[in-house]
Coordinates of C-alpha atoms in Angstrom, one line a residue:
M17 CA -0.1 -0.1 0.0
K18 CA 0.8 3.3 -1.1
K19 CA 2.1 5.5 2.3
V20 CA 0.1 8.4 2.6
Y21 CA 1.4 11.5 4.0
Y22 CA -0.3 14.2 6.0
T23 CA 1.7 17.1 7.2
L24 CA 1.0 20.0 9.8
T25 CA -1.6 22.5 8.5
S26 CA -1.1 26.1 8.4
A27 CA -3.5 26.9 10.7
V28 CA -1.5 24.7 13.7
V29 CA 1.1 26.4 12.9
A30 CA 0.0 29.4 13.0
S31 CA -1.7 29.2 16.4
L32 CA 1.8 28.1 17.8
I33 CA 3.9 30.7 16.2
L34 CA 1.7 32.9 18.8
T35 CA 3.3 30.4 21.9
A36 CA 5.7 29.6 22.9
V37 CA 5.5 25.7 21.4
P38 CA 7.6 25.0 19.0
V39 CA 6.2 24.2 15.3
P40 CA 7.4 20.5 15.7
A41 CA 6.9 19.7 19.4
V42 CA 2.4 18.7 18.2
Y43 CA 4.0 16.2 15.0
G44 CA 3.1 13.5 17.1
A45 CA -0.7 14.6 17.8
S46 CA -2.3 16.7 14.7
T47 CA -2.4 15.3 11.0
K48 CA 0.1 18.7 4.7
N49 CA 0.9 19.2 6.1
T50 CA 3.9 16.4 7.8
H51 CA 4.2 12.7 9.2
P52 CA 2.9 9.4 8.6
A53 CA -0.8 8.8 9.7
Q54 CA 0.2 5.8 11.1
A55 CA -2.2 4.8 13.5
A56 CA -1.1 4.4 17.2
T57 CA -2.2 1.0 18.1
G58 CA -1.8 -0.9 21.9
A59 CA -1.0 0.0 26.0
S60 CA 1.8 2.6 26.5
S61 CA 4.8 -0.1 27.5
L62 CA 7.9 -1.4 26.4
K63 CA 8.0 -4.8 27.8
E64 CA 6.8 -5.6 23.9
V65 CA 9.8 -4.1 22.4
D66 CA 12.6 -6.2 21.4
A67 CA 15.6 -4.5 23.4
K68 CA 17.5 -4.1 20.1
I69 CA 15.3 -2.0 18.1
V70 CA 14.7 0.3 22.0
Q71 CA 18.8 0.7 22.1
K72 CA 18.7 1.3 18.1
A73 CA 16.0 4.2 18.2
Q74 CA 17.9 5.3 21.5
E75 CA 21.6 5.6 20.0
Y76 CA 19.6 7.6 16.9
L77 CA 18.9 10.1 19.7
K78 CA 22.2 10.5 21.0
A79 CA 23.5 11.3 17.6
V80 CA 21.1 14.0 16.8
T81 CA 21.2 15.6 20.2
G82 CA 24.6 14.5 21.9
K83 CA 22.8 13.4 25.0
S84 CA 21.4 9.6 26.6
Y85 CA 17.6 9.9 26.8
T86 CA 15.4 6.9 27.8
F87 CA 12.4 5.8 27.3
S88 CA 9.2 5.9 29.3
G89 CA 7.1 4.5 26.7
A90 CA 6.1 3.0 23.6
K91 CA 3.1 2.6 21.0
K92 CA 2.6 0.7 18.2
W93 CA 1.8 2.3 14.7
S94 CA 0.4 1.0 11.5
L95 CA -0.4 1.9 8.0
G96 CA -0.7 -1.0 5.4
N97 CA 1.2 -3.3 5.7
E98 CA 4.2 -1.0 7.6
N99 CA 4.4 -0.6 11.4
G100 CA 6.7 0.2 14.0
W101 CA 7.3 1.7 17.3
D102 CA 7.0 4.8 18.8
F103 CA 8.3 6.3 21.7
S104 CA 7.7 8.8 24.0
I105 CA 10.6 10.1 25.9
K106 CA 11.1 10.6 29.5
G107 CA 11.5 13.6 31.3
V108 CA 11.1 15.2 28.1
E109 CA 7.4 17.1 27.4
H110 CA 7.0 17.3 23.8
G111 CA 9.4 14.7 23.0
Q112 CA 8.8 11.6 20.2
V113 CA 10.9 8.5 18.2
M114 CA 9.4 6.9 16.0
V115 CA 10.8 3.9 14.0
T116 CA 9.8 1.2 11.8
K117 CA 9.8 -2.6 12.9
T118 CA 12.8 -3.2 12.0
G119 CA 14.1 -0.4 13.4
E120 CA 14.9 2.2 10.6
L121 CA 14.2 5.8 11.8
E122 CA 11.4 7.8 10.2
R123 CA 10.9 10.7 13.2
I124 CA 12.5 12.2 15.6
Y125 CA 11.7 15.7 18.2
V126 CA 13.1 16.4 21.3
D127 CA 13.1 20.0 23.1
Q128 CA 16.3 20.7 24.9
S129 CA 16.7 23.9 27.0
W130 CA 20.0 26.1 26.1
G131 CA 22.5 24.3 28.4
E132 CA 21.7 20.6 26.7
L133 CA 22.0 22.2 23.4
K134 CA 25.4 20.7 21.4
D135 CA 28.1 23.3 21.1
S136 CA 27.8 22.9 17.5
Y137 CA 24.2 23.9 17.5
K138 CA 24.7 26.9 20.1
Q139 CA 27.3 28.5 17.5
Q140 CA 25.3 27.8 14.7
L141 CA 21.9 29.4 16.7
Q142 CA 23.6 32.2 18.2
A143 CA 25.0 33.4 14.3
A144 CA 21.6 32.6 12.9
L145 CA 19.7 34.8 16.1
K146 CA 22.6 37.8 15.4
S147 CA 22.2 38.4 11.6
V148 CA 18.1 37.5 12.4
L149 CA 17.4 40.2 15.0
Q150 CA 20.7 42.7 13.4
E151 CA 22.7 42.7 17.0
P152 CA 26.2 43.4 17.1
K153 CA 26.3 40.5 19.6
A154 CA 24.2 37.9 19.9
S155 CA 23.9 38.7 23.1
K156 CA 20.4 36.5 23.7
T157 CA 19.6 33.3 24.2
P158 CA 16.2 31.3 23.7
K159 CA 14.9 29.9 26.4
E160 CA 14.0 26.3 24.9
V161 CA 15.2 24.8 21.0
N162 CA 12.8 22.4 19.2
I163 CA 15.6 19.6 18.1
S164 CA 14.0 17.5 14.4
V165 CA 14.7 14.9 12.0
D166 CA 12.0 13.8 10.1
K167 CA 11.8 11.4 7.2
S168 CA 8.7 12.1 4.7
P169 CA 9.2 13.1 1.7
E170 CA 9.2 17.1 2.0
Y171 CA 12.6 16.8 4.7
P172 CA 16.2 16.3 2.8
K173 CA 16.9 12.2 4.6
G174 CA 18.2 12.8 7.8
A175 CA 18.6 16.8 7.9
V176 CA 18.6 18.1 11.4
E177 CA 16.3 21.2 12.2
L178 CA 16.3 23.4 15.9
Y179 CA 13.5 25.5 15.7
T180 CA 13.1 28.0 18.9
R181 CA 11.5 31.4 19.2
I182 CA 12.5 34.5 21.2
D183 CA 11.3 37.7 21.8
N184 CA 8.6 38.2 18.4
N185 CA 11.2 36.1 15.8
T186 CA 10.7 32.6 15.1
I187 CA 14.1 31.2 13.6
I188 CA 13.7 27.8 11.9
L189 CA 17.2 26.2 11.1
R190 CA 18.3 23.2 8.9
E191 CA 21.7 21.5 8.7
G192 CA 22.7 24.8 10.2
K193 CA 21.4 27.0 7.7
V194 CA 18.3 29.7 8.1
L195 CA 15.9 27.7 6.0
R196 CA 13.1 30.5 7.4
T197 CA 12.3 32.9 10.6
I198 CA 9.0 34.6 11.1
K199 CA 8.2 37.7 13.0
L200 CA 5.1 38.4 14.7
L201 CA 3.4 42.0 13.5
A202 CA 0.7 44.2 14.4
K203 CA -1.6 45.0 12.6
Q204 CA -0.5 49.0 11.5
E205 CA 2.7 47.7 10.6
I206 CA 1.6 45.9 7.7
D207 CA 1.5 48.2 4.2
E208 CA -1.7 49.0 3.4
N209 CA -1.7 47.9 -0.3
A210 CA -0.6 44.6 0.4
L211 CA -3.5 44.3 2.9
K212 CA -5.5 45.6 0.7
A213 CA -4.2 42.8 -2.1
A214 CA -5.6 40.0 0.2
S215 CA -8.4 41.6 1.3
G216 CA -11.6 39.1 -0.6
V217 CA -8.9 36.9 -2.2
F218 CA -12.1 34.6 -1.5
A219 CA -14.6 35.8 -2.2
G220 CA -15.0 33.7 -5.0
L221 CA -14.5 30.3 -3.4
E222 CA -17.4 28.3 -2.4
G223 CA -17.9 27.5 1.7
V224 CA -15.5 29.9 2.3
K225 CA -15.7 33.0 4.4
Q226 CA -12.7 35.1 5.0
G227 CA -13.4 36.6 7.7
A228 CA -11.8 40.1 9.9
L229 CA -7.5 40.5 9.9
N230 CA -6.5 38.7 13.3
E231 CA -3.3 39.7 14.6
P232 CA -0.5 40.0 14.9
I233 CA 0.8 38.5 11.6
Q234 CA 3.5 36.5 10.6
L235 CA 6.8 38.2 8.8
I236 CA 8.2 34.9 7.2
T237 CA 11.4 35.4 5.4
E238 CA 12.7 32.5 3.2
N239 CA 15.1 31.6 -0.1
G240 CA 15.8 35.6 -0.5
K241 CA 11.8 37.0 -0.7
T242 CA 9.7 37.9 2.4
V243 CA 5.6 37.8 2.4
Y244 CA 3.8 38.2 5.1
N245 CA 1.1 35.5 6.0
L246 CA -2.0 37.1 7.5
M247 CA -4.9 35.1 8.6
F248 CA -8.8 36.2 8.4
G249 CA -11.9 34.5 10.5
T250 CA -12.3 33.2 13.9
G251 CA -12.6 30.0 15.6
A252 CA -11.1 27.2 14.0
H253 CA -11.4 27.9 10.5
P254 CA -9.8 30.5 10.2
V255 CA -8.1 31.0 5.8
F256 CA -4.8 32.2 4.8
V257 CA -3.1 34.9 2.1
N258 CA 0.5 35.0 2.0
V259 CA 1.7 38.1 0.3
E260 CA 5.0 39.3 -0.7
K261 CA 6.2 42.3 0.3
G262 CA 7.4 45.0 -1.7
T263 CA 5.6 43.7 -5.4
N264 CA 2.0 43.3 -3.3
K265 CA 1.5 40.1 -4.7
V266 CA -0.9 36.9 -3.6
T267 CA 1.8 34.0 -3.6
K268 CA -0.3 31.6 -1.5
V269 CA -4.4 30.9 -0.3
A270 CA -5.5 28.3 2.0
A271 CA -8.8 27.3 3.4
Y272 CA -8.6 24.6 5.5
E273 CA -11.8 24.0 6.5
L274 CA -11.8 22.0 3.3
Q275 CA -9.6 19.8 3.9
D276 CA -11.5 16.3 4.9
S277 CA -10.3 14.6 7.8
A278 CA -8.3 12.1 8.7
A279 CA -9.8 10.2 10.5
N280 CA -11.5 9.2 7.4
Y281 CA -8.2 8.9 4.9
K282 CA -9.4 5.4 3.6
E283 CA -12.8 6.7 2.2
T284 CA -11.2 10.0 0.9
Y285 CA -7.9 8.4 0.1
K286 CA -10.3 6.0 -2.8
K287 CA -12.0 9.4 -4.4
M288 CA -8.8 11.6 -4.4
K289 CA -7.2 9.1 -6.8
S290 CA -10.2 8.8 -8.4
Y291 CA -9.5 12.4 -10.3
S292 CA -6.9 12.3 -13.6
E293 CA -4.5 14.8 -13.9
A294 CA -6.9 16.6 -16.7
Q295 CA -10.0 17.1 -14.4
L296 CA -7.5 18.3 -12.2
L297 CA -5.9 21.1 -13.9
Q298 CA -10.0 22.4 -15.3
N299 CA -10.5 22.6 -11.2
A300 CA -7.7 24.3 -10.5
A301 CA -8.6 25.9 -13.4
R302 CA -11.4 28.2 -12.4
Q303 CA -10.2 29.1 -8.2
S304 CA -6.5 30.1 -9.6
K305 CA -8.5 33.1 -11.4
E306 CA -9.9 33.9 -8.5
L307 CA -7.8 33.2 -5.6
L308 CA -4.0 34.1 -7.7
K309 CA -6.1 36.2 -10.3
V310 CA -3.5 33.2 -12.6
D311 CA -4.8 32.2 -16.2
L312 CA -3.3 28.6 -15.9
T313 CA -4.5 27.8 -20.1
G314 CA -1.5 25.7 -22.0
Y315 CA -0.4 24.2 -18.2
K316 CA -0.1 21.1 -17.5
A317 CA -0.8 18.9 -14.1
K318 CA 0.7 16.1 -12.1
L319 CA 0.3 14.4 -9.3
D320 CA 2.8 14.3 -6.7
P321 CA 4.5 10.4 -6.2
K322 CA 5.0 10.8 -2.8
L323 CA 2.7 13.4 -1.8
T324 CA -1.1 12.6 -1.5
A325 CA -3.9 14.6 -3.4
V326 CA -0.5 17.3 -3.9
V327 CA -0.7 18.8 -7.6
H328 CA 1.8 20.6 -10.2
F329 CA 1.2 22.9 -12.3
T330 CA 3.6 23.6 -14.7
K331 CA 3.9 25.8 -18.2
S332 CA 7.5 27.0 -19.7
G333 CA 8.0 30.4 -18.6
S334 CA 5.9 30.7 -16.7
P335 CA 5.8 31.2 -12.8
S336 CA 4.6 27.3 -11.0
L337 CA 1.9 26.0 -9.0
I338 CA 1.5 23.8 -6.7
G339 CA -2.0 22.8 -5.0
T340 CA -3.3 20.3 -2.8
F341 CA -7.3 19.6 -2.9
N342 CA -9.9 17.6 -1.0
S343 CA -12.5 14.4 -1.7
K344 CA -14.4 16.7 -3.6
G345 CA -11.6 17.7 -6.5
Q346 CA -11.7 21.6 -4.6
F347 CA -8.2 23.2 -3.8
Y348 CA -7.6 24.0 -0.3
E349 CA -4.3 25.2 -1.4
L350 CA -2.9 26.5 -3.9
G351 CA 0.2 29.4 -4.4
F352 CA 3.1 30.0 -6.6
K353 CA 6.0 26.8 -5.7

């Protein structure tokens, strides 16, 4: 059976950024947009697990963190013909090591205090803080850092990511280099033209109400580009619009209330697989005009070979797009690659 991957929704990410909890700290509890949608079964016990598997998992954790840990429990996970163990880390509130039944690593995440970190991680973070905070000296240090390794398709194999927050800044490093920074802003700090560009974007999308702008706002910098991530609406189903700073171009939209529940993934997965690339291109073409002001005439659609319900749209000489659709064939996430 093909492995199905769900990832953390931007709604969850946004809520986490507003708290002290690092993004990966809830990967074990939430299910696009990043971990396998494994179902946990059985009681939390280490007694059933082969000691060699336990030892192997602990060695993975030590290699990444530089510290020896023990486990407080283990749960079985399974998906189709695949299964393995999900270990909780003793004394760590937000910590997890997932392995396959043969002991191959699936994912690690663990919180460490600044004092517990490897010296190499401290040096990487101090350099990043100096750059991001634009201070002559990296005098500030975060209270806590999350260390993460993930084997999902969208992550480089074995890459170590560090997540931390200091003041209003969230910093994410991958293999020692700044991958993404997120700064929280007040409404009055947004460029008025950027806000105008985001207003009313979802007016033409059935089943979605945009609502009022929420605070604080995220200013995200990645790959040399800076965008405002704007969240509209209240309650459990806000919508998101990314607007590029300076150009005021809408680069991505997302309405996660249209996403299918992971609890029914077997039924929805079957329905998703029934759509042809031609059908999905037709559906996306209607929505892209409303949401991104992009005409998909002449574009080709190709389903992602690894990620469920993800489609890539390409056309020679034109910008590429990527979208995620639900069991109705409706795109709830669409943006430029």
